[in-house]
XYZ file of C-alpha atoms in Angstrom:
389
model
C -0.076 0.110 -0.474
C 1.856 3.444 -1.099
C 1.194 6.778 0.487
C -1.984 8.574 0.089
C -3.932 10.994 1.646
C -7.419 11.634 1.763
C -9.126 15.397 2.278
C -12.385 16.661 1.876
C -14.483 19.389 3.447
C -14.619 20.692 7.378
C -18.165 19.930 7.443
C -20.514 17.950 5.391
C -24.371 18.642 5.657
C -26.253 16.861 3.494
C -30.032 15.601 2.637
C -33.791 17.442 1.807
C -33.898 21.241 3.393
C -30.462 21.264 4.867
C -29.635 24.277 3.441
C -32.035 25.668 6.833
C -28.382 24.953 8.523
C -26.748 27.337 6.727
C -27.199 30.243 9.100
C -25.324 28.379 11.656
C -22.783 26.912 10.451
C -22.502 30.604 9.693
C -22.355 31.969 13.311
C -20.015 28.828 14.378
C -17.629 30.530 11.977
C -18.172 33.223 14.153
C -18.679 35.250 10.459
C -19.428 39.333 11.275
C -20.043 40.537 7.439
C -20.681 37.184 4.037
C -21.125 37.960 1.054
C -22.851 35.233 -1.238
C -21.252 34.267 -4.467
C -23.272 33.718 -7.125
C -25.060 34.062 -11.137
C -27.597 36.035 -12.446
C -29.790 32.582 -13.469
C -29.626 31.253 -9.993
C -30.030 34.870 -8.847
C -32.952 34.674 -10.872
C -34.510 31.306 -9.610
C -35.424 32.998 -6.202
C -33.091 29.816 -4.671
C -30.761 32.498 -2.766
C -33.941 33.377 -0.752
C -33.878 29.803 2.041
C -30.424 30.815 2.111
C -30.870 34.801 2.971
C -33.693 33.426 5.198
C -31.028 31.194 7.553
C -28.278 33.905 7.691
C -31.220 36.701 8.940
C -32.298 35.033 11.476
C -28.825 34.881 13.369
C -28.631 38.902 11.862
C -25.626 38.357 9.621
C -24.971 41.040 7.009
C -25.528 39.524 4.168
C -24.257 41.170 0.319
C -24.894 39.426 -3.237
C -22.924 39.343 -5.727
C -24.329 38.122 -9.517
C -22.062 38.210 -11.650
C -19.837 34.583 -12.430
C -20.101 33.584 -16.372
C -20.087 29.986 -17.494
C -17.022 28.140 -17.754
C -15.473 31.607 -15.455
C -12.477 33.274 -17.104
C -9.003 34.278 -15.493
C -10.522 38.448 -16.249
C -14.429 37.797 -14.707
C -12.585 36.209 -11.569
C -10.023 39.547 -11.509
C -13.691 41.767 -11.928
C -15.252 39.752 -9.192
C -12.450 40.661 -6.773
C -12.110 44.170 -7.657
C -15.406 44.559 -5.805
C -14.773 42.209 -2.629
C -11.299 44.177 -2.529
C -11.760 46.780 0.925
C -14.456 45.383 2.043
C -13.268 43.176 4.818
C -15.382 40.486 4.704
C -15.267 36.714 6.593
C -17.168 34.905 4.879
C -18.097 34.033 1.117
C -20.591 31.216 0.850
C -20.304 30.291 -2.939
C -24.213 29.060 -4.359
C -24.749 27.730 -7.042
C -23.362 25.014 -10.167
C -19.658 24.458 -10.574
C -18.660 27.170 -11.789
C -19.718 29.607 -8.685
C -18.201 27.082 -6.429
C -15.109 27.145 -8.515
C -14.534 30.906 -8.852
C -15.573 31.240 -4.683
C -12.371 29.063 -3.736
C -10.307 30.980 -5.550
C -11.398 34.047 -4.496
C -11.343 33.046 -1.190
C -7.719 32.744 -1.691
C -6.893 35.314 -3.976
C -7.861 37.765 -0.419
C -5.213 36.533 1.283
C -2.527 36.462 -1.730
C -0.851 38.822 -3.474
C 0.420 36.587 -7.067
C -1.740 36.903 -9.780
C -4.806 34.511 -9.978
C -2.410 33.100 -13.132
C 0.215 32.631 -11.302
C -1.237 30.484 -8.969
C -2.572 27.791 -11.602
C -0.366 23.802 -10.623
C -0.645 21.944 -8.077
C -0.298 23.438 -4.634
C 1.256 26.939 -5.500
C -0.985 29.011 -3.260
C 0.852 30.429 -0.302
C -1.612 31.338 2.181
C -5.040 30.430 3.465
C -7.879 31.840 1.940
C -11.392 33.451 3.910
C -13.373 30.921 5.308
C -16.170 29.714 2.535
C -19.003 27.416 2.431
C -20.431 25.867 -0.655
C -24.027 25.289 -1.796
C -24.083 23.420 -4.879
C -27.213 23.664 -7.049
C -26.509 21.144 -9.610
C -25.519 17.385 -9.384
C -22.841 17.413 -11.281
C -18.957 18.606 -10.333
C -19.221 17.937 -7.050
C -16.801 21.031 -6.813
C -18.438 21.336 -2.843
C -15.804 18.564 -1.604
C -12.817 19.055 -4.027
C -9.248 20.600 -4.357
C -9.932 22.155 -7.422
C -10.558 24.839 -9.404
C -11.194 25.227 -13.318
C -11.037 27.708 -14.804
C -10.648 29.251 -19.011
C -7.783 30.593 -20.023
C -9.389 32.884 -23.289
C -5.163 33.593 -24.539
C -4.306 30.165 -24.848
C -7.875 28.599 -25.591
C -7.749 26.289 -23.245
C -9.229 25.238 -19.498
C -6.514 25.501 -17.008
C -7.018 24.330 -13.271
C -5.419 25.362 -10.003
C -5.272 22.446 -7.368
C -4.567 23.546 -3.809
C -6.075 22.054 -0.548
C -7.093 25.279 0.561
C -9.523 25.330 -1.499
C -11.404 23.296 0.504
C -14.224 24.754 1.973
C -14.650 24.528 5.549
C -18.357 24.050 5.307
C -20.376 22.055 1.946
C -23.599 21.490 2.259
C -25.981 19.458 -0.373
C -29.556 19.655 -0.475
C -31.103 17.957 -3.022
C -34.594 20.226 -2.923
C -32.330 22.665 -4.410
C -31.812 20.691 -7.842
C -36.046 20.273 -8.386
C -36.252 23.251 -10.728
C -32.846 22.397 -12.970
C -33.444 21.598 -17.151
C -33.155 18.702 -18.703
C -30.930 20.190 -20.175
C -28.370 20.957 -17.376
C -29.792 17.831 -15.395
C -27.479 16.072 -18.250
C -24.633 17.067 -18.428
C -24.164 18.035 -15.241
C -25.552 14.767 -13.994
C -23.088 12.748 -16.725
C -19.922 15.020 -15.885
C -19.983 13.882 -12.357
C -20.712 9.238 -13.470
C -17.038 10.875 -15.545
C -15.425 11.929 -11.852
C -17.164 8.309 -10.578
C -15.447 6.261 -13.233
C -12.572 7.902 -13.726
C -11.218 8.445 -10.536
C -12.852 4.599 -9.871
C -9.825 3.163 -12.352
C -7.034 6.175 -11.671
C -3.373 5.392 -11.017
C -3.808 7.117 -7.865
C -6.959 5.126 -6.631
C -7.102 3.077 -3.943
C -9.087 1.496 -0.593
C -10.289 4.315 0.518
C -11.116 6.253 -2.647
C -13.118 2.862 -5.071
C -15.804 2.132 -2.445
C -17.203 5.653 -2.687
C -16.471 5.665 -6.513
C -18.722 2.533 -7.137
C -21.745 3.452 -4.839
C -21.193 6.905 -6.921
C -21.713 4.961 -10.039
C -24.557 3.040 -8.832
C -26.422 5.982 -7.360
C -26.295 8.589 -10.730
C -26.563 5.184 -13.209
C -29.962 4.221 -11.576
C -31.608 7.606 -11.263
C -29.840 10.226 -14.149
C -32.246 9.084 -16.781
C -35.296 9.469 -14.162
C -34.197 12.848 -13.360
C -34.030 13.885 -16.161
C -36.807 12.969 -18.289
C -38.969 14.034 -14.606
C -37.002 16.746 -12.732
C -39.320 16.238 -9.693
C -38.668 12.602 -8.880
C -37.385 13.774 -6.189
C -36.222 10.279 -4.745
C -34.035 10.574 -8.105
C -32.673 14.184 -7.499
C -31.533 12.833 -3.562
C -29.968 9.831 -5.263
C -27.963 11.976 -7.729
C -26.854 15.066 -5.052
C -25.432 12.271 -3.378
C -23.920 10.212 -6.554
C -22.288 13.706 -7.679
C -21.442 14.489 -3.483
C -19.257 10.971 -3.534
C -18.167 11.471 -7.087
C -16.460 15.104 -6.217
C -14.980 13.638 -2.999
C -13.533 10.116 -5.138
C -12.295 12.530 -7.778
C -11.502 14.781 -5.599
C -8.435 12.055 -3.955
C -7.876 9.782 -6.933
C -7.969 12.322 -9.370
C -8.708 11.927 -12.812
C -7.679 11.029 -16.227
C -7.708 11.012 -19.420
C -10.780 12.014 -20.231
C -10.584 15.026 -18.743
C -7.543 15.827 -20.478
C -8.909 15.350 -23.910
C -12.078 18.156 -22.856
C -10.184 20.731 -21.615
C -9.040 21.540 -25.346
C -12.662 21.590 -26.301
C -13.863 23.429 -23.660
C -10.795 26.219 -24.107
C -11.418 26.002 -28.170
C -15.062 25.464 -28.277
C -16.465 26.267 -25.693
C -18.282 23.218 -24.838
C -19.882 22.986 -21.326
C -17.708 20.870 -19.423
C -20.024 18.236 -18.776
C -20.892 17.771 -22.278
C -17.548 17.299 -23.315
C -16.141 15.121 -20.827
C -19.517 12.665 -21.333
C -19.080 13.125 -25.260
C -15.617 11.483 -25.089
C -15.848 9.191 -22.200
C -17.215 6.194 -24.136
C -14.238 6.365 -26.555
C -11.220 6.604 -23.698
C -12.563 4.247 -21.731
C -12.907 1.720 -25.001
C -9.196 2.705 -25.393
C -8.673 1.762 -21.320
C -10.338 -1.013 -20.769
C -7.770 -3.522 -21.569
C -4.799 -1.606 -18.800
C -7.408 -3.214 -15.827
C -10.646 -5.765 -17.039
C -11.169 -6.512 -13.483
C -11.996 -2.990 -12.823
C -13.697 -2.147 -15.394
C -16.355 -5.361 -14.999
C -17.068 -3.840 -11.774
C -17.860 -0.701 -13.392
C -20.166 -2.678 -15.220
C -21.315 -4.354 -12.382
C -22.446 -0.555 -10.895
C -24.032 0.576 -14.132
C -26.412 -1.793 -13.681
C -25.085 -4.388 -16.622
C -26.247 -8.224 -16.247
C -22.227 -9.628 -16.316
C -23.101 -13.243 -15.519
C -21.832 -15.550 -17.790
C -19.181 -13.729 -19.594
C -15.306 -13.888 -19.778
C -13.684 -11.354 -17.751
C -13.658 -9.414 -21.403
C -16.284 -9.410 -22.262
C -17.431 -7.991 -19.081
C -15.033 -4.986 -18.833
C -16.151 -3.848 -22.572
C -20.035 -3.298 -21.378
C -18.890 -0.437 -20.030
C -18.583 0.997 -23.359
C -21.888 -0.510 -23.777
C -24.089 1.057 -21.139
C -21.766 4.135 -20.410
C -22.377 4.956 -24.818
C -26.330 4.088 -24.206
C -26.567 6.534 -21.135
C -25.342 9.523 -22.843
C -27.495 8.729 -25.772
C -30.760 7.799 -24.026
C -30.292 11.794 -22.227
C -29.804 12.775 -25.424
C -25.904 13.854 -24.799
C -23.719 14.777 -28.504
C -22.011 11.653 -29.372
C -19.994 13.210 -31.466
C -17.560 16.002 -32.084
C -19.149 16.899 -34.814
C -22.155 17.550 -33.217
C -19.827 20.428 -31.172
C -18.397 22.113 -34.070
C -15.302 20.635 -34.198
C -13.586 19.727 -37.534
C -11.262 17.196 -38.803
C -8.363 19.922 -39.144
C -9.276 20.615 -35.360
C -7.521 17.397 -34.353
C -4.047 17.396 -34.579
C -4.220 20.995 -32.726
C -6.431 19.470 -30.186
C -4.107 16.218 -29.720
C -1.358 18.037 -29.065
C -3.418 20.808 -26.597
C -4.552 17.511 -24.668
C -1.192 15.792 -24.734
C 0.822 18.246 -21.961
C -2.211 18.534 -19.315
C 0.619 15.170 -17.575
C -1.769 16.568 -13.992
C -4.323 14.386 -15.710
C -2.581 11.751 -18.564
C -0.193 10.617 -15.751
C -3.585 8.850 -13.664
C -4.842 7.650 -15.762
C -4.535 3.648 -16.611
C -3.204 3.400 -19.871
C -0.343 5.762 -21.023
C -1.217 8.092 -24.356
C 0.844 9.681 -26.633
C -0.204 12.077 -29.029
C -1.064 10.050 -31.520
C -2.768 7.483 -29.650
C -4.793 11.050 -28.432
C -5.604 12.245 -32.399
C -6.781 8.376 -33.102
C -9.788 9.148 -29.997
C -10.994 12.551 -30.965
C -10.768 10.779 -34.730
C -13.101 7.772 -33.994
C -15.392 10.410 -31.634
C -15.417 12.546 -34.651
C -16.381 9.739 -37.453
C -19.618 9.059 -35.314
C -22.979 8.567 -37.678
C -25.327 11.393 -35.811
C -27.947 10.008 -37.880
């Protein structure tokens, strides 16, 4: 057994209507002046009223900033930072999807570190802890509330880049499935597949271990049995609860075992073609898994079983290959694009995409099978040639 670390949020609160506990948690942190970080869509939904009500019960002064952009560029962070400086906030409360939560985490460290945000890109380059954060996801997908990663768009280089530091972990994460009941089908599908990618990749990752394996498998089971229901009947409370817990568990597994080539190949799609992160991951998942299967037949057979496939009587190789079929079918059932053509990629784009993906060593080094630039190109080509008619 190799040495490993296990990190997650300091306090995890889950369950329907758990958002009512946010005031109590803010009081425990001794907060005197807080700000809610969110986006305009979340503010318009009225979800913040539950947050504000709980905070008002403890007489906490709270402001709201709703300027987080989807797949936020670094410039978005810098613009919000100008508004935060000098205000003496002692608590940032992120309420929203992955973009909002990632922005909240990084704004907290920007307030206590002098470096430009671009200088923090990479692994453990943050010198000082940030101010306290409470993170509240409103989608079931990214798991950002329990990871020490934050991903942003570098408009200049046209690629996604990550900041990785334990200082990004929040003091409190509150996962309330009731906040996801109004998420539209397309967002439910994309974020749900994103969570499934986290679980599958972290279960089969090189850094996977005993602690993360059980967590990842349970996430796969919860998501695979409930994602279709959540997409097509958003008011199905049990399905939403399963998805919220599945996303949380996948985030915990991701945060400790890491992910691999699916994410590495997805980042250039997001940066160059503005493909939403969950869609890019989901589109590439079956093609990367088809390549990875032979590297660990036993684990991929377990993934197939967790996905609900009947593998009784099959050879190990046949059982492992069921994973690819199941993931492809699930994505098709919920309307995720199945070809790179569907998101605007041309055949001429593929060599450049492969070159960019090949540079993301942090993720490729954790993939169960080694990938060269040529092999990355081949995976993109397979994802491009799919007949979507």
